[in-house]
Amino acid sequence: MNAISPREAAVSVRGLSKAYRGQPVHAGLDLDLRRGDILSVFGPNGCGKSTLINMMAGLLEADSGSVLFDGRTVREARIGYVFQNYREALLPWKRAADNIRYPLRLLGQPRAKVEQRLEQLVAAFQVRFDLQRYPYELSGGQQQLVSVMRALAVEPEVLFLDEPFSALDYETTLSLRELLGRVLKENRITAMLVSHDLEESIALSDRVLMLTRRPARIVDDVPVPLPWPRDAATLSSPEFVAIKKRCLDVFTASVRARPEAA
Amino acid sequence: MRGLLPPVLGAIGFILVWQLAVILRVADPVLLPSPAETARDTWASLVNGPLAHDVGRTVWRTLLSFVIASAIGVPLGVALGARERLYRAVEFVVDFFRSTPASALFPLFLVLFGTGEATKIAVAAFGAALVILFNAAYGVMNARRTRVLAAKVMGAGPARILWDVLVWEALPQILVGMRQGVSLALVIVVVAEMFIGSTDGIGQRVINAQMLFESGLMYGAIFVAGALGYALNLLFLLAEKRFVHWSGK
């Protein structure tokens, strides 16, 4: 339904399999991520969304199958990753600005280039709080924004987001979502989002993949042709509501289809 | 200032009870001198007698053994903690000797190092090193998994993860180990000064004063030893607050 040519794909997943204690979570999953797209993955609890994103980002070893970034492995690719738990993902002994500089220093970039990139990010995200503070001195939303800036510092080929806003309040989530969507689109950054919030999965993506219970299959591949930039008003537009209904129907059907063994 | 009031009142209360015991003649005055007499004898020994020199020697021995213990315990603990399997293999031995009273090792160290200065410092360093090693290893092993993954996904290799994440993650626990280590080193040094051929040090002064019935000086030397232990502990608590500002936040 959404044929993606190999030239268009920033990431190609083929035959990805993973089992925990003999229970297959993924059994031969195929997936392509179009360059410049934001893809979100949605499915019932425990369907292996996080397992999938972690295998793609190289944080978890797959049992078999391949994940290729333009033909290269994840070790050879430049990726960014935003964790759900910003409190444990940032380095609390470094100031916020140094957290953002850290991946650039790991790459051995010269100081002037590092500072230039930091300024770009501050401008792009319209940062108005003091980055000279330590992470624990910032609010949750500010900390997660620092995490996002750190992940984007190296100008990654793909940005992975694992439940990035689930620990934040709704007001903060809405404004961060809008901000992130705008920056990702303006810079044509390829991203993959895992979320357990259907509204967020749609609002922040160009395409939603609906997964079944484990072993996860892709039951629907839903395009989200809503115009960017998107804001709170997008959430009540008829197109959005229609997409959400389609996803919800698929979700309900897939949850009912295979009742979880007790 | 307000926080200072209760401990001061407590100390005054203690001295009053002591004075009362002296007035009521609870014990022979030779065994229990008055607070004033104790203070006078202690001050005299600090200014004109050997006590100042003794304190200096004890502090020097304690710090020397602590430095040796840290130089061994911190790097070894971090290295073992980074390889959890290896630590599990040596854990029993570490725990066993950590639980062995250091005083039981005096004869062994006497055989190994002779009756000189080296024995006292070696026993104290041995005891403190195990405590520091244990804490450093656990600090590394308990490092937040997410932080290690975050560094890994940013492209940090094992060496960078060790230096940029694990050592920092372990730092609060390392400092706790050092605080416990320096206290233990002081305890062992004072005991060693009593029983391993010494001519100076607070331990030596306490036992000498006791044998010569210089009760005032004996109590004074005990209080000085207590003040020393308290000050070292406080110093490390302040260092922890200063250097691990992010801890618990």
PDB file of C-alpha atoms in Angstrom, chain A residues 57 59 75 79 81 83 87-93 102-103 106 134 136 150, chain B residues 144 146-147 149-156 160 164-165 168-169 245-246 249:
ATOM      1  CA  ALA A  57      18.952   1.392  17.406  1.00  0.00           C
ATOM      2  CA  LEU A  59      20.712  -1.361  21.980  1.00  0.00           C
ATOM      3  CA  ARG A  75      27.455   0.842  14.214  1.00  0.00           C
ATOM      4  CA  ILE A  79      21.705   7.828  15.041  1.00  0.00           C
ATOM      5  CA  TYR A  81      17.910   8.202  20.596  1.00  0.00           C
ATOM      6  CA  PHE A  83      14.725   7.767  26.138  1.00  0.00           C
ATOM      7  CA  ARG A  87      16.101  11.731  34.437  1.00  0.00           C
ATOM      8  CA  GLU A  88      18.178   8.603  33.971  1.00  0.00           C
ATOM      9  CA  ALA A  89      19.294   9.305  30.423  1.00  0.00           C
ATOM     10  CA  LEU A  90      20.962  12.688  30.953  1.00  0.00           C
ATOM     11  CA  LEU A  91      24.333  12.870  32.706  1.00  0.00           C
ATOM     12  CA  PRO A  92      23.534  14.772  35.939  1.00  0.00           C
ATOM     13  CA  TRP A  93      27.183  15.674  36.623  1.00  0.00           C
ATOM     14  CA  TYR A 102      28.851  15.422  24.713  1.00  0.00           C
ATOM     15  CA  PRO A 103      27.992  13.376  21.556  1.00  0.00           C
ATOM     16  CA  LEU A 106      32.673  11.903  21.335  1.00  0.00           C
ATOM     17  CA  TYR A 134      22.433  21.115  35.773  1.00  0.00           C
ATOM     18  CA  TYR A 136      18.175  18.333  37.990  1.00  0.00           C
ATOM     19  CA  ARG A 150      21.464  16.012  22.582  1.00  0.00           C
TER      20      ARG A 150
ATOM     21  CA  ARG B 144      21.921   3.306  35.871  1.00  0.00           C
ATOM     22  CA  THR B 146      19.806   3.857  30.870  1.00  0.00           C
ATOM     23  CA  ARG B 147      22.819   6.135  31.239  1.00  0.00           C
ATOM     24  CA  LEU B 149      22.818   2.769  27.019  1.00  0.00           C
ATOM     25  CA  ALA B 150      22.580   6.503  26.300  1.00  0.00           C
ATOM     26  CA  ALA B 151      26.377   6.747  26.060  1.00  0.00           C
ATOM     27  CA  LYS B 152      26.501   3.590  23.965  1.00  0.00           C
ATOM     28  CA  VAL B 153      23.907   4.827  21.481  1.00  0.00           C
ATOM     29  CA  MET B 154      25.887   8.077  21.129  1.00  0.00           C
ATOM     30  CA  GLY B 155      28.820   5.972  20.002  1.00  0.00           C
ATOM     31  CA  ALA B 156      30.909   5.712  23.189  1.00  0.00           C
ATOM     32  CA  ARG B 160      34.646   6.019  27.202  1.00  0.00           C
ATOM     33  CA  ASP B 164      32.492   9.198  31.175  1.00  0.00           C
ATOM     34  CA  VAL B 165      29.685   7.282  32.846  1.00  0.00           C
ATOM     35  CA  TRP B 168      30.839   9.209  37.716  1.00  0.00           C
ATOM     36  CA  GLU B 169      27.918   6.961  38.500  1.00  0.00           C
ATOM     37  CA  HIS B 245      26.036  17.782  43.961  1.00  0.00           C
ATOM     38  CA  TRP B 246      23.676  15.715  41.782  1.00  0.00           C
ATOM     39  CA  LYS B 249      18.276  14.648  42.780  1.00  0.00           C
TER      40      LYS B 249
END
